[in-house]
Coordinates of C-alpha atoms in Angstrom, one line a residue:
X1 CA 22.4 -46.7 -23.2
X2 CA 21.6 -46.9 -19.6
X3 CA 24.4 -45.4 -18.9
X4 CA 24.5 -42.8 -21.2
X5 CA 20.6 -41.8 -19.8
X6 CA 22.1 -41.9 -16.2
X7 CA 24.9 -39.6 -17.0
X8 CA 22.5 -37.0 -18.8
X9 CA 20.1 -37.0 -16.2
X10 CA 22.5 -36.6 -13.6
X11 CA 23.7 -33.4 -15.6
X12 CA 20.2 -31.9 -15.6
X13 CA 19.9 -32.6 -11.9
X14 CA 23.4 -30.8 -11.0
X15 CA 22.6 -28.0 -13.6
X16 CA 19.1 -27.5 -11.9
X17 CA 20.7 -27.6 -8.5
X18 CA 23.1 -24.7 -9.5
X19 CA 21.1 -22.7 -10.8
X20 CA 18.5 -22.9 -7.9
X21 CA 21.6 -22.0 -5.5
X22 CA 22.7 -19.1 -7.8
X23 CA 19.0 -17.8 -7.5
X24 CA 18.7 -14.3 -5.8
X25 CA 17.0 -14.8 -2.4
X26 CA 14.3 -12.2 -1.8
X27 CA 15.8 -9.1 0.1
X28 CA 14.2 -7.5 3.2
X29 CA 11.7 -4.5 2.0
X30 CA 13.2 -1.8 4.1
X31 CA 11.7 1.5 4.3
X32 CA 13.4 4.5 6.3
X33 CA 10.9 6.0 9.4
X34 CA 11.2 9.5 9.7
X35 CA 9.7 11.0 13.1
X36 CA 7.4 14.1 12.8
X37 CA 8.6 16.9 14.9
X38 CA 7.5 20.7 14.9
X39 CA 10.7 22.3 14.7
X40 CA 13.9 21.9 12.8
X41 CA 15.8 23.5 16.1
X42 CA 14.0 21.3 18.7
X43 CA 14.7 17.7 19.1
X44 CA 11.5 17.0 20.9
X45 CA 8.2 18.4 20.8
X46 CA 7.5 20.4 23.8
X47 CA 5.3 18.9 26.8
X48 CA 2.2 20.7 25.9
X49 CA 2.7 19.8 22.3
X50 CA 3.0 15.6 23.6
X51 CA -0.4 16.4 25.3
X52 CA -1.8 18.3 22.7
X53 CA -1.0 15.4 20.0
X54 CA -2.1 12.8 22.4
X55 CA -5.4 14.2 23.3
X56 CA -6.3 14.4 19.4
X57 CA -5.1 10.8 19.2
X58 CA -7.0 9.1 21.6
X59 CA -10.1 11.0 20.5
X60 CA -9.4 9.0 17.0
X61 CA -9.0 5.7 19.2
X62 CA -12.1 6.2 20.9
X63 CA -14.1 6.8 17.3
X64 CA -12.5 3.5 16.1
X65 CA -15.4 1.7 18.3
X66 CA -18.2 -0.3 16.3
X67 CA -21.1 1.4 17.1
X68 CA -23.1 -1.2 15.6
X69 CA 12.7 -2.4 6.0
X70 CA 11.3 0.8 4.6
X71 CA 13.0 3.8 6.3
X72 CA 11.1 5.5 9.0
X73 CA 11.5 9.1 9.1
X74 CA 11.0 11.7 11.8
X75 CA 9.3 14.7 10.7
X76 CA 11.3 17.2 12.3
X77 CA 10.5 19.7 9.1
X78 CA 6.9 18.8 9.3
X79 CA 3.6 19.4 11.4
X80 CA 2.0 16.5 13.2
X81 CA 4.5 16.0 15.9
X82 CA 4.6 12.4 17.3
X83 CA 3.7 10.5 13.7
X84 CA 6.7 8.6 11.9
X85 CA 7.0 8.9 8.3
X86 CA 7.5 6.6 5.3
X87 CA 8.6 7.4 1.9
X88 CA 6.0 5.8 -0.8
X89 CA 5.9 6.4 -4.8
X90 CA 2.6 6.5 -6.0
X91 CA 1.2 6.3 -9.7
X92 CA 2.8 6.0 -13.0
X93 CA 4.9 7.6 -13.4
X94 CA 5.6 7.3 -9.4
X95 CA 5.4 10.6 -7.6
X96 CA 7.2 10.4 -4.1
X97 CA 5.2 11.3 -0.9
X98 CA 6.0 11.1 2.5
X99 CA 3.2 9.1 4.1
X100 CA 2.5 8.7 8.2
X101 CA 2.9 5.0 9.2
X102 CA -0.3 4.3 11.5
X103 CA -0.9 0.8 12.9
X104 CA -4.2 1.5 14.4
X105 CA -5.7 2.9 10.9
X106 CA -6.5 0.5 7.8
X107 CA -7.1 2.3 4.7
X108 CA -4.5 4.7 3.3
X109 CA -5.2 8.4 2.2
X110 CA -3.1 11.0 0.2
X111 CA -3.7 14.7 -0.4
X112 CA -4.9 14.9 -3.8
X113 CA -4.9 17.7 -6.3
X114 CA -8.2 19.5 -6.2
X115 CA -8.5 19.0 -2.2
X116 CA -10.3 21.8 -0.6
X117 CA -8.8 22.2 3.1
X118 CA -5.7 20.2 2.9
X119 CA -2.8 21.9 4.1
X120 CA -0.3 20.0 2.7
X121 CA 2.2 21.8 -0.2
X122 CA 3.2 18.3 -1.6
X123 CA -0.2 16.9 -3.6
X124 CA -0.8 14.0 -5.7
X125 CA -1.8 14.8 -9.1
X126 CA -3.7 12.3 -10.1
X127 CA -4.1 13.9 -13.5
X128 CA 0.0 13.0 -14.0
X129 CA -0.8 9.2 -13.4
X130 CA -1.5 6.8 -16.1
X131 CA -2.8 4.2 -13.7
X132 CA -4.9 6.4 -11.5
X133 CA -9.0 5.3 -11.3
X134 CA -11.4 6.3 -9.1
X135 CA -13.6 3.2 -7.5
X136 CA -17.3 3.0 -8.4
X137 CA -19.7 2.1 -5.7
X138 CA -20.3 -1.4 -7.2
X139 CA -16.4 -2.1 -6.7
X140 CA -16.0 -4.7 -3.7
X141 CA -13.7 -2.3 -1.9
X142 CA -16.3 0.3 -1.5
X143 CA -17.8 -1.4 0.9
X144 CA -14.3 -2.2 2.9
X145 CA -14.5 1.3 3.8
X146 CA -15.3 2.6 6.9
X147 CA -18.6 5.0 6.4
X148 CA -18.6 4.7 2.5
X149 CA -21.4 6.6 0.4
X150 CA -22.0 6.8 -3.1
X151 CA -21.6 10.0 -4.9
X152 CA -25.5 11.1 -6.5
X153 CA -23.8 12.2 -10.0
X154 CA -21.1 9.8 -10.7
X155 CA -21.6 6.5 -8.5
X156 CA -18.3 7.2 -7.4
X157 CA -17.2 5.7 -3.8
X158 CA -16.5 7.9 -1.2
X159 CA -15.9 7.7 2.3
X160 CA -15.4 9.9 5.6
X161 CA -13.6 9.7 8.8
X162 CA -13.0 11.5 12.0
X163 CA -9.0 11.7 12.7
X164 CA -8.8 13.5 16.2
X165 CA -10.7 16.6 16.2
X166 CA -10.6 16.6 12.4
X167 CA -12.9 14.9 9.7
X168 CA -12.3 14.4 6.0
X169 CA -14.4 13.0 2.7
X170 CA -12.0 10.8 0.3
X171 CA -12.8 9.4 -3.1
X172 CA -11.7 5.6 -2.9
X173 CA -9.2 5.4 -5.6
X174 CA -6.9 2.9 -7.1
X175 CA -3.3 3.2 -8.4
X176 CA 0.2 2.0 -8.2
X177 CA 2.2 2.2 -4.8
X178 CA 5.5 1.8 -4.4
X179 CA 7.6 0.9 -1.3
X180 CA 11.5 0.4 -1.6
X181 CA 11.7 -1.9 -4.0
X182 CA 8.5 -3.4 -4.1
X183 CA 5.4 -2.2 -6.5
X184 CA 1.7 -3.0 -5.4
X185 CA -0.2 -2.6 -8.6
X186 CA -3.8 -1.3 -8.1
X187 CA -3.6 -0.5 -4.2
X188 CA -6.8 1.2 -2.9
X189 CA -6.8 4.2 -1.0
X190 CA -8.4 7.5 -0.4
X191 CA -7.9 10.6 -2.4
X192 CA -8.7 13.3 -0.2
X193 CA -11.4 15.7 -1.6
X194 CA -12.6 18.0 1.5
X195 CA -10.4 18.5 4.8
X196 CA -11.8 20.1 8.1
X197 CA -9.9 20.8 11.2
X198 CA -6.0 20.6 11.3
X199 CA -5.2 17.4 12.9
X200 CA -5.4 15.1 9.7
X201 CA -1.9 14.1 8.9
X202 CA -1.2 16.6 6.2
X203 CA 1.5 14.3 4.2
X204 CA -1.0 11.3 3.8
X205 CA -1.2 8.2 5.8
X206 CA -0.5 4.2 5.1
X207 CA -2.5 2.0 7.3
X208 CA -1.0 -1.1 8.7
X209 CA -3.8 -2.3 11.0
X210 CA -5.7 -5.6 10.6
X211 CA -8.4 -4.8 8.4
X212 CA -9.5 -5.5 4.7
X213 CA -7.8 -2.1 3.3
X214 CA -4.6 -2.2 5.5
X215 CA -1.2 -2.6 3.5
X216 CA -1.2 -6.1 4.7
X217 CA -4.5 -7.5 3.3
X218 CA -3.9 -5.7 0.0
X219 CA -0.3 -6.8 -0.3
X220 CA -1.8 -10.5 -0.5
X221 CA 1.3 -13.1 0.0
X222 CA 4.1 -10.4 -0.8
X223 CA 4.8 -9.9 3.2
X224 CA 3.0 -12.9 4.5
X225 CA 1.2 -10.6 6.8
X226 CA 4.1 -9.5 8.7
X227 CA 6.1 -6.4 9.4
X228 CA 8.1 -4.7 12.1
X229 CA 9.2 -1.3 12.9
X230 CA 12.1 0.0 15.2
X231 CA 11.2 3.8 15.8
X232 CA 14.3 6.1 16.3
X233 CA 15.2 8.3 19.4
X234 CA 13.8 11.8 19.0
X235 CA 17.0 13.0 20.6
X236 CA 19.3 11.2 18.3
X237 CA 21.4 12.7 16.0
X238 CA 20.6 10.4 13.1
X239 CA 16.8 10.7 12.8
X240 CA 15.7 7.5 11.0
X241 CA 14.7 4.4 12.0
X242 CA 13.2 1.5 10.0
X243 CA 9.9 -0.2 8.6
X244 CA 10.8 -3.9 7.4
X245 CA 8.1 -5.4 5.4
X246 CA 7.5 -9.5 5.3
X247 CA 9.2 -12.1 7.0
X248 CA 13.0 -11.6 5.7
X249 CA 15.0 -10.0 7.7
X250 CA 13.2 -9.9 10.9
X251 CA 14.9 -11.0 14.3
X252 CA 15.1 -14.7 15.2
X253 CA 15.7 -14.2 18.5
X254 CA 12.7 -12.3 20.2
X255 CA 10.0 -13.2 22.6
X256 CA 6.3 -13.1 21.8
X257 CA 3.1 -12.6 23.0
X258 CA -0.3 -13.8 21.4
X259 CA -2.3 -11.1 19.4
X260 CA -5.9 -10.9 20.7
X261 CA -9.1 -10.0 18.3
X262 CA -11.6 -7.6 19.5
X263 CA -14.9 -7.4 17.4
X264 CA -15.6 -3.8 18.8
X265 CA -12.0 -2.5 17.8
X266 CA -11.0 -5.0 14.8
X267 CA -8.2 -2.5 13.9
X268 CA -6.0 -2.5 16.6
X269 CA -3.4 -4.7 18.1
X270 CA -4.3 -6.2 21.2
X271 CA -2.0 -8.0 23.8
X272 CA -2.7 -9.6 27.2
X273 CA -0.5 -7.5 30.0
X274 CA -0.3 -9.4 33.3
X275 CA 1.3 -6.8 35.4
X276 CA 3.8 -4.5 35.8
X277 CA 7.2 -4.0 38.0
X278 CA 8.8 -0.7 38.9
X279 CA 12.4 -1.6 39.7
X280 CA 12.1 -5.2 41.3
X281 CA 8.9 -4.8 42.6
X282 CA 5.4 -5.6 41.0
X283 CA 2.9 -3.2 42.1
X284 CA -0.4 -4.2 43.0
X285 CA -2.9 -3.8 40.1
X286 CA -6.8 -4.9 40.3
X287 CA -6.9 -7.8 37.7
X288 CA -9.9 -6.3 36.2
X289 CA -8.0 -3.4 35.1
X290 CA -5.5 -5.8 32.8
X291 CA -8.3 -8.1 31.7
X292 CA -9.1 -8.1 28.0
X293 CA -12.9 -7.8 27.3
X294 CA -14.0 -7.9 23.7
X295 CA -17.4 -6.5 25.1
X296 CA -16.1 -3.4 26.7
X297 CA -13.2 -2.8 24.5
X298 CA -10.9 -3.0 27.2
X299 CA -7.3 -4.3 27.3
X300 CA -4.1 -3.2 26.1
X301 CA -2.9 -2.1 22.6
X302 CA 0.6 -1.6 20.8
X303 CA 0.2 2.0 18.9
X304 CA 2.4 3.7 16.7
X305 CA 0.5 7.0 17.0
X306 CA 0.2 8.0 20.5
X307 CA 3.3 9.2 22.2
X308 CA 3.3 8.5 25.6
X309 CA 2.0 5.5 27.3
X310 CA -1.6 6.1 28.5
X311 CA -2.7 3.7 31.4
X312 CA -6.4 3.2 32.9
X313 CA -6.6 5.0 36.1
X314 CA -6.1 1.9 38.5
X315 CA -2.9 1.2 36.8
X316 CA -1.8 4.4 36.6
X317 CA -2.4 5.3 39.8
X318 CA -0.3 2.1 41.3
X319 CA 2.4 2.5 39.0
X320 CA 3.2 6.5 39.8
X321 CA 2.4 5.8 43.4
X322 CA 5.6 3.4 43.3
X323 CA 7.6 5.5 41.0
X324 CA 7.1 8.3 43.6
X325 CA 7.9 6.1 46.5
X326 CA 11.0 5.3 44.9
X327 CA 12.2 9.0 43.8
X328 CA 11.1 10.1 47.4
X329 CA 11.6 14.0 46.1
X330 CA 8.9 16.9 45.9
X331 CA 6.4 16.1 43.0
X332 CA 5.2 18.8 40.4
X333 CA 3.2 18.9 37.1
X334 CA 3.8 20.0 33.9
X335 CA 1.8 20.4 30.5
X336 CA -0.4 17.4 31.2
X337 CA 2.2 15.6 33.0
X338 CA 1.7 15.1 36.9
X339 CA 4.8 13.4 37.7
X340 CA 7.7 16.0 37.5
X341 CA 10.8 16.7 39.4
X342 CA 13.1 19.9 39.0
X343 CA 16.0 18.3 41.0
X344 CA 17.9 15.6 39.3
X345 CA 16.5 12.1 39.8
X346 CA 17.5 8.4 39.2
X347 CA 14.6 6.8 37.7
X348 CA 14.1 3.1 38.2
X349 CA 13.4 0.7 35.5
X350 CA 9.8 0.0 34.5
X351 CA 8.9 -3.4 33.1
X352 CA 5.4 -4.6 31.1
X353 CA 4.8 -7.8 31.6
X354 CA 2.7 -10.0 29.1
X355 CA 1.7 -13.6 28.2
X356 CA 5.0 -14.8 27.3
X357 CA 7.0 -12.2 27.4
X358 CA 7.9 -9.1 29.3
X359 CA 9.7 -5.5 28.1
X360 CA 11.8 -3.8 30.5
X361 CA 12.3 0.0 29.5
X362 CA 15.6 1.7 29.8
X363 CA 15.8 5.2 31.5
X364 CA 15.7 7.2 28.4
X365 CA 12.5 5.6 28.0
X366 CA 10.7 5.9 31.4
X367 CA 11.1 9.7 31.4
X368 CA 11.3 12.7 29.4
X369 CA 12.9 15.9 30.0
X370 CA 11.7 19.5 29.1
X371 CA 13.1 21.6 26.1
X372 CA 15.5 23.4 28.7
X373 CA 16.5 20.5 30.7
X374 CA 15.3 21.7 33.8
X375 CA 12.1 19.4 34.7
X376 CA 11.9 15.8 34.2
X377 CA 8.8 13.6 34.0
X378 CA 7.6 10.0 34.3
X379 CA 6.6 9.7 30.5
X380 CA 3.3 8.2 31.2
X381 CA -0.3 9.4 31.9
X382 CA -3.9 8.4 32.9
X383 CA -6.2 7.3 30.1
X384 CA -8.7 10.0 29.7
X385 CA -12.2 10.0 31.2
X386 CA -14.2 8.8 28.2
X387 CA -14.3 5.5 26.0
X388 CA -10.6 5.0 26.1
X389 CA -10.5 5.1 30.0
X390 CA -10.8 1.2 29.8
X391 CA -7.6 0.9 27.3
X392 CA -4.2 0.8 28.3
X393 CA -2.3 2.0 25.3
X394 CA 1.9 1.2 24.9
X395 CA 2.9 4.2 23.1
X396 CA 5.9 5.2 20.5
X397 CA 8.1 6.9 23.4
X398 CA 8.2 3.6 25.1
X399 CA 9.0 1.5 22.1
X400 CA 11.8 3.8 20.9
X401 CA 15.0 1.6 20.3
X402 CA 13.0 -1.8 20.0
X403 CA 12.1 -3.8 17.2
X404 CA 8.4 -4.4 17.5
X405 CA 7.1 -7.4 15.2
X406 CA 3.7 -7.8 14.2
X407 CA 3.2 -11.3 12.9
X408 CA -0.3 -11.3 12.1
X409 CA -0.2 -14.6 10.3
X410 CA 0.4 -16.3 13.4
X411 CA -1.4 -14.2 15.5
X412 CA 1.6 -13.0 18.0
X413 CA 3.6 -9.8 18.6
X414 CA 7.2 -9.5 19.4
X415 CA 9.3 -6.9 21.0
X416 CA 13.4 -7.4 21.5
X417 CA 16.0 -4.3 21.7
X418 CA 17.9 -2.7 19.0
X419 CA 19.5 0.3 18.3
X420 CA 16.9 2.2 15.9
X421 CA 18.7 5.7 15.1

């Protein structure tokens, strides 16, 4: 009898282990990233377009201060140059929309039917979704939205926002959000009701920031507060990169730097930059120009929406001076860039050093060429003379062909080289 029981128990254990070994592991959630560029004929925006885009973007970052593998595609065929789009399915049945990926924003929003001022030809038709519902002011998500207010007649929860030089009013809503093979029911987002200005991403926006209405927060344990992206080179023939959600499929060999929390700008991904090297030489930078300071908002952030890296005045001056010394040719300016050359140059590498890691930029991430190839400029600029004058922004042009990993659960950010296109 004992032998029979032992044999049966062994068989149960065997078949249990067999079933476990045959269980399908969770597949990586990969989304294509599509870069948005203004014209199908040109591979990259003009210098003037880059400067105008970043001016609007930095104005948005200014307003963030508290005053009290999904594919990533480039939006070649769309407006809003400098952004990256992900394909999402919203509602039941799902309506396919391309949404701008934004690491410096929390709430998602969509151009919805009935919107006044929305410029997108593709709208989310909320009347066709059986799972759509507006949120009342009593909903907990309402208090999590920036600048929320109650509509007097309906008690619906609205929020408004300034984004660059534009603004919008949105109705906070719930519906299903589909990303690759994943479905997130009851996702809170803004349904745009009125839009003023032209700098609001027309296709909608998916917030990947650190706040309670961001994708990482609303997804709960599904993605374990982890994502990475690989931004494609705007000059590449294959114009897609990837957004990878969750811990599965993330690179194992990658260097990290700690993420820092700033209560004045809680959405943003701050890191501690310790120095910059041009070629083999560290440039002389005052430590105060790189220091993280929660009281003033000073420090360094990684941002997916700014196009070229912006360095605070003393940092940029030091980098520019060493870059000019290495090139030793007559310098000119063009379209907001003040370190340009009309003769062919061999630019030095530039390395950003952080606590625990450094990132050495290849030549294609250091300089940018004019549309006709007659002028080459250093693909960096000084921070604007406003609130952002204290913030160094590591921007998308310098991030291209790198895997940037945001491990919020463990409060760290990693970067490794990867061919993204």
